[in-house]
Coordinates of C-alpha atoms in Angstrom, one line a residue:
X1 CA -20.0 26.8 -37.2
X2 CA -17.3 27.9 -34.8
X3 CA -17.1 27.1 -31.1
X4 CA -18.6 30.4 -29.9
X5 CA -21.8 30.4 -31.9
X6 CA -24.9 28.1 -32.1
X7 CA -27.4 27.1 -29.5
X8 CA -25.4 24.4 -27.8
X9 CA -22.2 25.7 -26.4
X10 CA -19.7 23.6 -24.4
X11 CA -18.5 24.8 -21.0
X12 CA -15.0 25.1 -22.4
X13 CA -16.2 27.2 -25.4
X14 CA -18.2 29.5 -23.2
X15 CA -15.1 30.1 -21.1
X16 CA -13.1 30.7 -24.2
X17 CA -15.6 33.3 -25.4
X18 CA -15.6 35.0 -22.0
X19 CA -11.8 35.3 -21.9
X20 CA -11.0 35.5 -25.6
X21 CA -11.2 39.3 -25.9
X22 CA -8.4 39.7 -23.3
X23 CA -6.3 37.1 -24.9
X24 CA -6.7 38.5 -28.4
X25 CA -5.1 41.7 -27.1
X26 CA -2.1 39.7 -25.9
X27 CA -1.5 37.5 -28.9
X28 CA -0.7 39.2 -32.2
X29 CA -2.9 38.1 -35.0
X30 CA -5.3 36.1 -32.8
X31 CA -9.0 36.3 -33.8
X32 CA -11.9 34.8 -31.9
X33 CA -13.2 33.2 -35.1
X34 CA -10.2 31.0 -35.5
X35 CA -10.6 27.3 -34.8
X36 CA -8.3 26.3 -31.9
X37 CA -5.1 24.7 -33.1
X38 CA -4.5 21.2 -31.6
X39 CA -1.2 21.4 -29.7
X40 CA 0.2 18.3 -28.1
X41 CA 2.4 18.3 -25.0
X42 CA 4.4 15.2 -24.0
X43 CA 4.3 14.9 -20.2
X44 CA 6.9 13.1 -18.2
X45 CA 4.4 11.4 -15.9
X46 CA 0.7 10.4 -15.7
X47 CA -1.9 13.2 -15.6
X48 CA -1.7 14.1 -11.9
X49 CA -1.3 17.3 -9.9
X50 CA 2.3 17.6 -11.2
X51 CA 0.8 19.5 -14.2
X52 CA -1.7 21.6 -12.3
X53 CA -1.2 24.9 -14.2
X54 CA -2.0 23.1 -17.5
X55 CA -5.1 21.5 -16.1
X56 CA -6.2 24.8 -14.5
X57 CA -5.9 26.4 -18.0
X58 CA -7.9 23.5 -19.4
X59 CA -10.6 24.0 -16.7
X60 CA -10.9 27.7 -17.3
X61 CA -10.7 27.5 -21.1
X62 CA -7.6 29.6 -21.4
X63 CA -6.0 27.4 -24.1
X64 CA -9.0 27.8 -26.4
X65 CA -9.2 31.5 -25.7
X66 CA -5.6 31.7 -26.9
X67 CA -6.4 29.7 -30.1
X68 CA -5.0 26.4 -28.8
X69 CA -6.6 23.1 -28.1
X70 CA -4.1 21.5 -25.7
X71 CA -3.7 17.7 -25.8
X72 CA -1.6 15.7 -23.4
X73 CA 0.4 12.6 -24.0
X74 CA 0.9 10.9 -20.6
X75 CA 4.4 9.9 -19.6
X76 CA 5.9 7.4 -17.2
X77 CA 9.0 5.3 -16.6
X78 CA 9.0 3.9 -20.1
X79 CA 8.5 7.3 -21.8
X80 CA 11.5 9.5 -22.6
X81 CA 10.0 12.9 -23.2
X82 CA 13.2 14.3 -24.7
X83 CA 13.3 11.6 -27.3
X84 CA 9.6 12.0 -28.1
X85 CA 10.1 15.8 -28.7
X86 CA 13.4 15.4 -30.5
X87 CA 11.8 12.9 -32.8
X88 CA 9.0 15.3 -33.7
X89 CA 6.1 13.4 -32.2
X90 CA 5.2 16.4 -30.0
X91 CA 6.4 20.0 -30.4
X92 CA 6.8 20.6 -26.6
X93 CA 7.5 18.4 -23.6
X94 CA 7.9 18.6 -19.9
X95 CA 10.8 17.1 -17.9
X96 CA 11.6 17.1 -14.2
X97 CA 15.0 18.7 -13.9
X98 CA 17.6 21.0 -15.6
X99 CA 20.2 18.3 -15.7
X100 CA 18.2 16.4 -18.2
X101 CA 18.4 19.3 -20.6
X102 CA 22.1 19.7 -20.1
X103 CA 22.6 15.9 -20.6
X104 CA 20.6 16.0 -23.8
X105 CA 22.5 18.9 -25.2
X106 CA 25.8 17.1 -24.3
X107 CA 24.6 14.2 -26.4
X108 CA 23.9 16.3 -29.4
X109 CA 20.1 16.6 -29.0
X110 CA 19.2 20.2 -29.8
X111 CA 16.6 20.9 -27.1
X112 CA 16.4 23.8 -24.7
X113 CA 14.1 24.9 -21.9
X114 CA 12.0 28.0 -22.2
X115 CA 10.0 28.1 -18.9
X116 CA 9.6 26.3 -15.6
X117 CA 6.3 25.3 -13.9
X118 CA 7.7 25.5 -10.4
X119 CA 10.4 27.3 -8.4
X120 CA 12.3 24.5 -6.8
X121 CA 11.8 20.8 -6.8
X122 CA 9.8 18.7 -4.4
X123 CA 12.2 15.8 -4.9
X124 CA 14.8 14.8 -2.3
X125 CA 15.5 12.4 0.6
X126 CA 12.5 11.6 2.7
X127 CA 13.0 10.4 6.3
X128 CA 10.8 9.5 9.2
X129 CA 10.2 12.4 11.6
X130 CA 11.5 10.1 14.4
X131 CA 14.9 9.9 12.6
X132 CA 15.0 13.1 10.5
X133 CA 17.5 13.9 7.8
X134 CA 17.4 17.7 7.7
X135 CA 20.8 18.7 6.3
X136 CA 23.2 17.2 3.9
X137 CA 25.5 16.4 6.8
X138 CA 22.8 14.2 8.2
X139 CA 23.2 11.9 5.2
X140 CA 26.7 10.8 6.3
X141 CA 26.7 7.3 7.6
X142 CA 23.1 6.6 6.6
X143 CA 21.5 4.1 4.3
X144 CA 19.7 6.0 1.5
X145 CA 17.3 4.3 -0.9
X146 CA 17.6 5.6 -4.5
X147 CA 16.0 4.5 -7.7
X148 CA 18.2 3.7 -10.6
X149 CA 16.7 6.6 -12.6
X150 CA 17.4 9.1 -9.8
X151 CA 21.1 8.3 -9.3
X152 CA 22.2 11.3 -11.4
X153 CA 20.0 13.7 -9.5
X154 CA 21.1 12.4 -6.1
X155 CA 24.8 12.6 -7.2
X156 CA 24.3 16.2 -8.1
X157 CA 22.7 17.0 -4.8
X158 CA 25.7 15.4 -3.0
X159 CA 28.2 17.2 -5.1
X160 CA 26.5 20.6 -4.5
X161 CA 26.8 19.9 -0.7
X162 CA 30.4 18.7 -1.1
X163 CA 29.6 15.2 0.3
X164 CA 31.4 12.2 -1.1
X165 CA 29.1 9.3 -1.9
X166 CA 31.4 7.0 -0.1
X167 CA 30.4 8.6 3.1
X168 CA 26.9 6.9 2.9
X169 CA 25.4 3.7 1.6
X170 CA 23.2 3.9 -1.4
X171 CA 20.6 1.1 -1.5
X172 CA 18.7 0.3 -4.8
X173 CA 14.9 0.7 -4.4
X174 CA 11.7 1.1 -6.4
X175 CA 9.0 3.7 -6.4
X176 CA 7.3 2.2 -3.3
X177 CA 8.6 3.7 0.0
X178 CA 8.2 0.4 1.9
X179 CA 11.9 0.2 2.6
X180 CA 11.7 3.4 4.6
X181 CA 8.5 2.2 6.4
X182 CA 10.3 -1.0 7.4
X183 CA 13.5 0.7 8.4
X184 CA 15.6 -1.0 5.7
X185 CA 16.8 2.5 4.8
X186 CA 17.2 5.7 6.8
X187 CA 16.2 7.9 3.9
X188 CA 14.3 7.3 0.6
X189 CA 14.5 9.4 -2.6
X190 CA 11.0 10.6 -3.3
X191 CA 8.9 13.7 -3.6
X192 CA 7.1 15.9 -1.1
X193 CA 4.0 15.8 -3.3
X194 CA 3.8 12.0 -3.8
X195 CA 5.5 9.5 -1.4
X196 CA 5.7 12.0 1.5
X197 CA 1.9 12.5 1.3
X198 CA 1.3 8.8 1.0
X199 CA 3.4 8.2 4.2
X200 CA 1.5 10.9 6.1
X201 CA -1.8 9.4 5.1
X202 CA -0.6 6.1 6.5
X203 CA 0.2 7.8 9.8
X204 CA 3.9 8.1 9.3
X205 CA 5.1 11.7 9.8
X206 CA 8.1 12.6 7.7
X207 CA 10.5 15.3 6.6
X208 CA 12.3 15.9 3.3
X209 CA 15.7 17.2 2.4
X210 CA 15.3 18.7 -1.1
X211 CA 18.0 19.4 -3.7
X212 CA 17.7 23.2 -3.3
X213 CA 17.9 22.9 0.5
X214 CA 21.2 21.1 -0.1
X215 CA 22.5 24.0 -2.2
X216 CA 21.6 22.9 -5.8
X217 CA 19.6 25.4 -7.8
X218 CA 16.5 23.5 -8.8
X219 CA 13.3 23.9 -10.9
X220 CA 10.6 21.4 -11.6
X221 CA 8.5 20.5 -14.6
X222 CA 10.4 22.4 -17.3
X223 CA 8.9 23.3 -20.7
X224 CA 11.3 22.5 -23.5
X225 CA 11.4 22.2 -27.3
X226 CA 13.9 21.7 -30.1
X227 CA 15.7 24.7 -31.5
X228 CA 13.8 24.1 -34.8
X229 CA 10.4 24.3 -33.1
X230 CA 11.4 27.4 -31.1
X231 CA 12.6 29.1 -34.3
X232 CA 9.6 28.1 -36.5
X233 CA 6.7 28.0 -34.0
X234 CA 7.5 30.9 -31.7
X235 CA 4.0 32.4 -32.0
X236 CA 2.3 29.2 -30.9
X237 CA 4.8 28.8 -28.0
X238 CA 4.0 32.3 -26.8
X239 CA 0.3 31.5 -26.8
X240 CA 1.1 28.3 -24.9
X241 CA 3.1 30.3 -22.3
X242 CA 0.3 32.8 -21.9
X243 CA -2.1 29.9 -21.4
X244 CA 0.1 28.3 -18.8
X245 CA 0.9 31.5 -17.0
X246 CA -2.8 32.3 -16.6
X247 CA -3.5 28.7 -15.6
X248 CA -0.7 28.9 -13.0
X249 CA -2.1 32.2 -11.6
X250 CA -5.5 30.6 -11.2
X251 CA -4.1 27.4 -9.7
X252 CA -2.0 29.2 -7.2
X253 CA -5.1 30.8 -5.8
X254 CA -7.5 27.9 -6.2
X255 CA -5.7 24.6 -5.7
X256 CA -8.6 22.7 -4.3
X257 CA -10.8 23.5 -7.3
X258 CA -8.1 22.4 -9.7
X259 CA -7.5 19.2 -7.7
X260 CA -11.1 18.3 -8.0
X261 CA -10.9 18.9 -11.8
X262 CA -7.8 16.7 -12.0
X263 CA -9.6 13.8 -10.3
X264 CA -12.7 14.2 -12.5
X265 CA -10.9 14.5 -15.8
X266 CA -9.0 11.2 -15.4
X267 CA -11.4 8.6 -13.9
X268 CA -9.3 5.8 -15.4
X269 CA -6.4 6.7 -13.1
X270 CA -8.6 6.1 -10.0
X271 CA -6.9 9.0 -8.2
X272 CA -7.5 9.5 -4.5
X273 CA -9.2 12.9 -4.1
X274 CA -7.7 13.6 -0.7
X275 CA -4.2 12.8 -1.9
X276 CA -4.6 14.9 -5.0
X277 CA -5.9 17.8 -2.9
X278 CA -2.9 17.6 -0.6
X279 CA -0.6 17.3 -3.6
X280 CA -2.1 20.4 -5.2
X281 CA -1.9 22.5 -2.0
X282 CA 1.8 21.6 -1.7
X283 CA 2.6 22.3 -5.3
X284 CA 0.7 25.6 -5.2
X285 CA 3.3 26.8 -2.6
X286 CA 6.1 26.1 -5.1
X287 CA 4.7 28.5 -7.8
X288 CA 6.5 31.6 -6.5
X289 CA 9.9 32.8 -5.5
X290 CA 11.6 36.2 -5.2
X291 CA 12.3 35.9 -8.9
X292 CA 8.7 35.4 -9.9
X293 CA 7.5 38.2 -7.7
X294 CA 9.9 40.4 -9.7
X295 CA 9.3 38.9 -13.2
X296 CA 6.3 36.6 -13.2
X297 CA 5.4 32.9 -13.1
X298 CA 7.5 30.6 -15.2
X299 CA 10.7 32.5 -15.0
X300 CA 14.0 30.9 -14.1
X301 CA 17.6 32.2 -13.5
X302 CA 19.8 31.4 -16.6
X303 CA 22.9 31.4 -14.4
X304 CA 21.6 28.3 -12.6
X305 CA 22.1 26.3 -15.9
X306 CA 25.8 27.0 -15.6
X307 CA 25.9 25.6 -12.1
X308 CA 24.3 22.4 -13.2
X309 CA 26.5 22.0 -16.3
X310 CA 29.7 22.5 -14.2
X311 CA 28.6 20.0 -11.6
X312 CA 27.7 17.4 -14.3
X313 CA 31.1 17.8 -15.9
X314 CA 32.9 17.5 -12.5
X315 CA 31.0 14.2 -11.8
X316 CA 31.7 12.8 -15.3
X317 CA 28.0 12.8 -16.2
X318 CA 28.9 14.6 -19.4
X319 CA 32.1 14.3 -21.4
X320 CA 32.6 18.0 -22.3
X321 CA 31.3 21.2 -20.9
X322 CA 28.0 22.4 -22.5
X323 CA 27.6 26.0 -23.2
X324 CA 24.8 27.0 -20.8
X325 CA 23.4 29.5 -23.4
X326 CA 22.6 26.5 -25.5
X327 CA 20.3 25.0 -22.9
X328 CA 17.7 27.7 -22.6
X329 CA 16.0 30.7 -24.0
X330 CA 14.1 33.5 -22.2
X331 CA 12.9 35.2 -25.4
X332 CA 9.5 33.4 -25.3
X333 CA 8.8 34.4 -21.7
X334 CA 9.7 38.0 -22.6
X335 CA 7.3 38.0 -25.5
X336 CA 4.5 36.3 -23.5
X337 CA 4.6 38.9 -20.7
X338 CA 5.2 41.9 -23.0
X339 CA 6.8 43.9 -20.2
X340 CA 4.2 42.9 -17.6
X341 CA 4.6 40.6 -14.6
X342 CA 1.1 39.1 -14.6
X343 CA -1.5 38.3 -17.3

């Protein structure tokens, strides 16, 4: 018996049945009678609001309507999503920044991005509102706390702003913003949708200088796969993108509902409902840009990959220039939209 018949229908299957007719018109060869294909994604962090479009799609049943049953492998500091995907443990992964794709390609790992979740990054230098760091020039002479894993991203931001790292003091820190609270540092590398919210909830107003504000083209939570998966599983990736795009459209307009779902779906994480709601409201504002208004959610500017690759070569983060065309493909987005700008 399939998921859309019988006397006991799950909420997800009911939603799938309701939306399946529209999706079947979008996806060649898709039939409502098909059993959804289990499709695993390797996340780069735990299952929080960072992945709101995916969880919105889960909430509304868009994945099953597209013939997919999405499964999520949580990430974290000890999980290298690129290695997981390159090793074949998951067909698709998500990573935070474009420089990770360029770095992987420079090391001979054949992965490329095919969509982005958000236009810009929430990551940057957080400072107290009483001592704000608003421009790259404000970094000069300051003590900035940066995690070991964020050094490359911070170096790229400085290079984009033409600021030599010797003009400031970099202090090793962890993921806890206590050094900023206690004034051990003037700025702290974190995100507007995590540590900045935590600080505000503790009564500490703050500001953030993001990478794109400093002049570095940035995207956040990129979808990527190996060249082999892109070549051999293109139809499934198109279905995934249509699922994510529809989830993103719903999340953009209903962040509070999606936030409640995120808290409910992962009780083991003991997420703070208020913090997740604030996180989702902030992330929802990152869904769109002039580019997405013209082409649709998920799109990115391929020329930005060349900027990243050139800066990484200049900084010695890679040994030889990577061909930017090897770091991305737009073909799947083009197929997913089929000439439209919304789904």
